[in-house]
Coordinates of C-alpha atoms in Angstrom, one line a residue:
X189 CA 102.5 131.5 111.6
X190 CA 102.0 127.4 110.9
X191 CA 99.8 126.2 108.5
X192 CA 97.8 123.9 109.9
X193 CA 97.6 122.0 106.4
X194 CA 101.2 121.1 106.7
X195 CA 100.1 119.9 110.4
X196 CA 98.2 117.2 108.5
X197 CA 101.3 116.1 106.7
X198 CA 103.4 115.6 109.7
X199 CA 101.3 113.6 111.2
X200 CA 100.7 111.7 108.1
X201 CA 103.7 111.0 108.2
X202 CA 104.7 110.2 111.3
X203 CA 101.5 108.0 111.2
X204 CA 102.9 106.2 107.9
X205 CA 106.7 106.2 108.5
X206 CA 107.5 107.0 104.8
X207 CA 107.0 110.0 102.4
X208 CA 105.9 107.9 99.9
X209 CA 102.8 106.3 102.1
X210 CA 101.9 109.6 103.6
X211 CA 101.4 111.2 100.1
X212 CA 99.3 108.4 98.8
X213 CA 97.3 108.4 101.9
X214 CA 96.9 112.2 101.6
X215 CA 96.3 112.2 97.3
X216 CA 99.8 113.9 96.6
X217 CA 102.7 113.2 95.4
X218 CA 106.1 112.6 97.6
X219 CA 107.8 115.7 96.2
X220 CA 105.0 117.7 97.5
X221 CA 104.7 116.0 100.9
X222 CA 108.5 116.9 100.8
X223 CA 108.0 120.5 99.9
X224 CA 105.5 120.7 103.2
X225 CA 107.7 119.5 105.3
X226 CA 110.5 121.9 103.9
X227 CA 108.2 124.8 104.4
X228 CA 107.5 123.3 108.0
X229 CA 110.7 123.4 109.1
X230 CA 111.3 126.6 108.1
X231 CA 108.2 127.9 109.6
X232 CA 109.4 126.6 112.7
X233 CA 113.0 127.0 112.9
X234 CA 113.4 123.1 113.6
X235 CA 114.6 120.2 111.6
X236 CA 111.6 118.1 112.3
X237 CA 112.2 114.7 110.4
X238 CA 115.0 112.6 109.4
X239 CA 115.3 110.2 106.4
X240 CA 116.9 107.0 107.0
X241 CA 117.0 103.3 104.9
X242 CA 114.1 102.3 107.0
X243 CA 112.0 105.5 106.2
X244 CA 111.1 108.7 108.2
X245 CA 111.2 109.3 111.5
X246 CA 110.3 112.6 113.8
X247 CA 113.1 114.4 115.4
X248 CA 112.8 115.5 118.9
X249 CA 111.7 119.0 117.9
X250 CA 109.1 116.9 115.5
X251 CA 107.9 115.1 118.6
X252 CA 107.0 118.2 120.5
X253 CA 105.0 119.5 117.2
X254 CA 103.5 116.3 116.6
X255 CA 102.0 116.4 120.5
X256 CA 100.5 120.0 119.8
X257 CA 99.4 119.1 116.3
X258 CA 96.8 116.1 117.5
X259 CA 95.7 119.1 119.9
X260 CA 95.6 121.4 117.2
X261 CA 93.3 119.7 114.6
X262 CA 91.1 117.9 117.0
X263 CA 90.3 121.6 118.0
X264 CA 90.0 122.5 114.4
X265 CA 87.3 119.7 113.8
X266 CA 85.5 120.9 116.6
X267 CA 85.4 124.4 115.2
X268 CA 84.0 122.5 111.8
X269 CA 81.6 120.9 113.8
X270 CA 80.2 123.5 115.4
X271 CA 80.0 125.6 112.2
X272 CA 78.1 122.9 110.7
X273 CA 75.6 122.8 113.5
X274 CA 75.0 126.3 113.3
X275 CA 74.7 126.8 109.8
X276 CA 72.6 124.0 108.2
X277 CA 71.8 120.6 110.8
X278 CA 72.3 117.1 109.7
X279 CA 71.9 117.1 105.8
X280 CA 75.0 115.5 104.4
X281 CA 76.9 111.9 103.4
X282 CA 78.9 110.4 106.4
X283 CA 81.2 107.6 104.7
X284 CA 81.6 104.6 107.1
X285 CA 84.5 101.8 106.7
X286 CA 83.6 98.6 108.4
X287 CA 84.5 95.0 108.1
X288 CA 81.8 92.8 106.8
X289 CA 80.2 91.3 109.6
X290 CA 80.1 94.7 111.5
X291 CA 78.0 96.1 108.3
X292 CA 75.9 93.0 109.3
X293 CA 75.5 93.6 112.5
X294 CA 75.1 97.1 113.4
X295 CA 76.1 99.2 110.3
X296 CA 73.1 98.1 107.7
X297 CA 70.5 98.2 110.9
X298 CA 71.7 102.2 111.8
X299 CA 71.4 102.7 108.1
X300 CA 67.5 101.9 108.3
X301 CA 67.4 103.2 111.6
X302 CA 68.8 106.5 110.5
X303 CA 66.4 106.2 107.2
X304 CA 63.8 107.2 109.6
X305 CA 64.8 109.6 112.3
X306 CA 67.2 111.3 110.4
X307 CA 66.3 111.0 106.6
X308 CA 69.0 114.2 106.0
X309 CA 71.7 111.8 106.7
X310 CA 73.1 109.3 104.0
X311 CA 75.5 106.7 104.7
X312 CA 77.8 105.6 102.0
X313 CA 79.6 102.1 103.3
X314 CA 82.8 101.0 102.4
X315 CA 84.2 97.3 103.4
X316 CA 87.5 97.3 105.5
X317 CA 89.3 95.1 107.6
X318 CA 89.3 95.7 111.1
X319 CA 93.1 97.1 111.1
X320 CA 92.5 99.1 107.7
X321 CA 89.6 101.3 108.8
X322 CA 91.1 103.2 111.6
X323 CA 94.2 104.4 109.0
X324 CA 91.2 105.5 106.7
X325 CA 89.8 107.5 109.6
X326 CA 92.6 109.2 110.2
X327 CA 93.9 109.6 106.7
X328 CA 90.3 111.5 106.0
X329 CA 89.2 108.6 103.9
X330 CA 86.2 108.1 106.1
X331 CA 84.4 109.5 109.1
X332 CA 83.5 106.7 110.8
X333 CA 85.6 103.3 111.5
X334 CA 84.2 100.1 112.8
X335 CA 86.7 98.4 114.1
X336 CA 88.1 95.4 116.2
X337 CA 90.5 95.8 118.9
X338 CA 93.8 94.5 118.0
X339 CA 97.5 94.2 118.9
X340 CA 99.0 97.6 117.6
X341 CA 95.8 99.1 117.4
X342 CA 95.8 103.2 118.4
X343 CA 94.5 103.1 122.1
X344 CA 91.7 104.1 123.3
X345 CA 92.8 107.4 125.0
X346 CA 94.6 107.9 121.6
X347 CA 94.9 111.8 120.9
X348 CA 94.0 111.2 117.3
X349 CA 90.9 109.4 118.1
X350 CA 87.7 108.8 120.3
X351 CA 86.5 105.2 120.2
X352 CA 83.1 104.2 120.9
X353 CA 82.5 100.8 122.3
X354 CA 79.4 98.8 120.6
X355 CA 79.5 95.1 121.4
X356 CA 81.7 92.1 122.2
X357 CA 81.1 88.4 121.0
X358 CA 83.2 85.3 121.3
X359 CA 84.5 83.0 118.8
X360 CA 83.3 79.2 118.7
X361 CA 85.1 76.3 118.1
X362 CA 84.3 75.1 114.5
X363 CA 85.1 71.6 113.6
X364 CA 84.0 68.9 110.6
X365 CA 81.1 66.3 111.8
X366 CA 84.0 63.7 111.8
X367 CA 85.8 65.1 114.2
X368 CA 87.3 63.1 117.5
X369 CA 85.3 66.1 119.9
X370 CA 82.1 66.6 117.8
X371 CA 79.9 65.3 120.2
X372 CA 81.6 67.2 123.2
X373 CA 79.4 70.2 125.0
X374 CA 82.3 72.6 124.8
X375 CA 85.8 72.1 123.4
X376 CA 89.3 73.3 125.0
X377 CA 91.3 74.7 122.6
X378 CA 94.7 72.4 124.3
X379 CA 92.6 69.3 122.6
X380 CA 93.5 70.8 119.2
X381 CA 97.0 71.6 119.3
X382 CA 97.6 69.0 117.2
X383 CA 94.7 69.4 114.4
X384 CA 95.4 71.4 111.2
X385 CA 93.8 75.1 111.5
X386 CA 91.9 77.1 109.2
X387 CA 92.1 81.0 109.8
X388 CA 92.5 84.6 108.9
X389 CA 96.0 85.6 107.2
X390 CA 98.5 87.4 109.3
X391 CA 97.5 91.1 109.8
X392 CA 93.6 90.2 110.1
X393 CA 92.7 91.4 113.5
X394 CA 90.9 88.2 114.0
X395 CA 94.1 85.7 113.0
X396 CA 95.4 87.8 116.1
X397 CA 92.4 86.6 118.5
X398 CA 92.6 82.9 117.2
X399 CA 96.6 82.7 117.7
X400 CA 96.9 84.4 121.4
X401 CA 93.9 82.3 122.2
X402 CA 95.7 78.9 120.9
X403 CA 99.3 80.9 122.7
X404 CA 96.9 81.1 125.9
X405 CA 95.9 77.2 125.5
X406 CA 99.9 76.2 125.1
X407 CA 100.2 76.0 121.6
X408 CA 101.0 77.4 118.3
X409 CA 98.1 76.4 115.8
X410 CA 99.6 74.5 112.6
X411 CA 97.8 77.1 110.2
X412 CA 97.4 75.1 107.0
X413 CA 94.6 76.8 105.4
X414 CA 93.9 80.8 105.3
X415 CA 91.2 82.9 104.4
X416 CA 89.8 86.4 105.3
X417 CA 85.8 85.2 104.6
X418 CA 84.8 83.3 107.7
X419 CA 82.1 81.1 104.9
X420 CA 85.4 80.0 103.2
X421 CA 86.7 79.3 106.8
X422 CA 83.8 76.8 107.1
X423 CA 83.8 75.6 104.0
X424 CA 87.5 73.7 104.2
X425 CA 86.1 72.8 107.6
X426 CA 83.0 71.0 106.3
X427 CA 85.4 69.4 104.2
X428 CA 88.0 67.7 106.5
X429 CA 90.4 70.3 106.1
X430 CA 91.0 71.1 109.8
X431 CA 89.6 73.0 112.8
X432 CA 88.5 76.7 113.4
X433 CA 87.6 79.7 115.5
X434 CA 85.0 82.0 113.8
X435 CA 83.2 85.0 115.5
X436 CA 79.7 83.7 116.9
X437 CA 77.8 86.6 114.7
X438 CA 79.8 85.5 111.2
X439 CA 78.3 82.1 111.7
X440 CA 74.7 83.4 111.3
X441 CA 72.8 82.5 108.3
X442 CA 75.6 80.4 107.0
X443 CA 75.4 76.6 105.8
X444 CA 76.7 74.7 108.9
X445 CA 75.7 71.3 107.8
X446 CA 79.1 69.7 107.7
X447 CA 80.3 71.2 110.5
X448 CA 80.1 71.2 114.5
X449 CA 79.8 74.6 116.4
X450 CA 80.7 74.5 120.2
X451 CA 81.7 76.8 122.3
X452 CA 85.3 77.4 123.4
X453 CA 85.3 75.9 127.2
X454 CA 87.0 78.1 129.9
X455 CA 87.4 81.5 128.8
X456 CA 86.4 82.2 125.3
X457 CA 88.7 84.3 123.1
X458 CA 86.6 87.4 122.0
X459 CA 86.5 90.0 119.4
X460 CA 85.8 93.4 120.7
X461 CA 84.3 96.1 118.2
X462 CA 84.2 99.7 118.6
X463 CA 83.2 102.7 116.6
X464 CA 86.2 105.6 115.7
X465 CA 86.0 109.0 114.7
X466 CA 88.6 111.7 114.7
X467 CA 88.7 113.3 117.8
X468 CA 86.7 116.5 117.9
X469 CA 83.9 115.4 114.9
X470 CA 82.0 113.4 117.5
X471 CA 79.8 116.1 118.1
X472 CA 79.4 117.2 114.4
X473 CA 75.6 117.1 113.4
X474 CA 76.3 114.6 110.5
X475 CA 78.0 112.1 112.8
X476 CA 76.4 112.5 116.1
X477 CA 73.5 110.9 114.8
X478 CA 75.5 107.8 113.1
X479 CA 77.8 107.2 116.3
X480 CA 74.1 107.5 118.4
X481 CA 72.3 104.9 116.1
X482 CA 75.0 102.4 116.0
X483 CA 75.3 102.3 119.7
X484 CA 71.2 101.9 119.7
X485 CA 71.6 99.3 117.3
X486 CA 74.7 97.7 119.4
X487 CA 72.7 97.8 122.7
X488 CA 69.4 96.0 121.1

């Protein structure tokens, strides 16, 4: 009989590619993870992982078991959700990981909405960049992620996750008041090819949006200044340090006295935001109202 907790460990190792990283995500020691993998191999009668200089990879037998693992764990999540619905109703804590502007845009309003419509549900919110929150959901560190589409992210049909689209927003061009294009109604990215740029660090989904938009315009941006805080990005632009692309919602409430904000000419780069939960938890009596509240806020 295969133990479900060992399937969790197999999936964590597949996701993180090393025993050490999987152990950290599961709050276990590396030796405990190795022992559980060995026990799982004994249960199945197959070698499931191979260790190499670059980490751990699944064997063909391990890949077969992983495909069943995603189905089994999702079904167990559904069983827990139905039992929770049967037992008590909606009263408890749901942990949500979201990036800063996502918190301001949808999570905080959803929290206020839930306080009125489902007072038994308490949200615990954690600030996490768009590329960090999805692994947190998969590792069961949080219940809900508000994340951003990015290259390399789990796709919408990932068997481990349920995606709930929330909203899409354009990036606007931010240039200093003294910039040669400050009087333009719209700004073509190609005209910024020789400017110094300010933007998020590599790994931040917004960095990828900026770089891809510039590549589509025919150039590689010369990123001279880096910050994941868009207030810092705008402050640097106001100091004539360079130009930037910033999501429209991130500009709300900022001091924009030293910059000009203009829409991008043509097809604007876009940030697509969604909520994600582990497959099988989407109808949990605590999580379903949270997803509904996020969707309702996003629509309005």
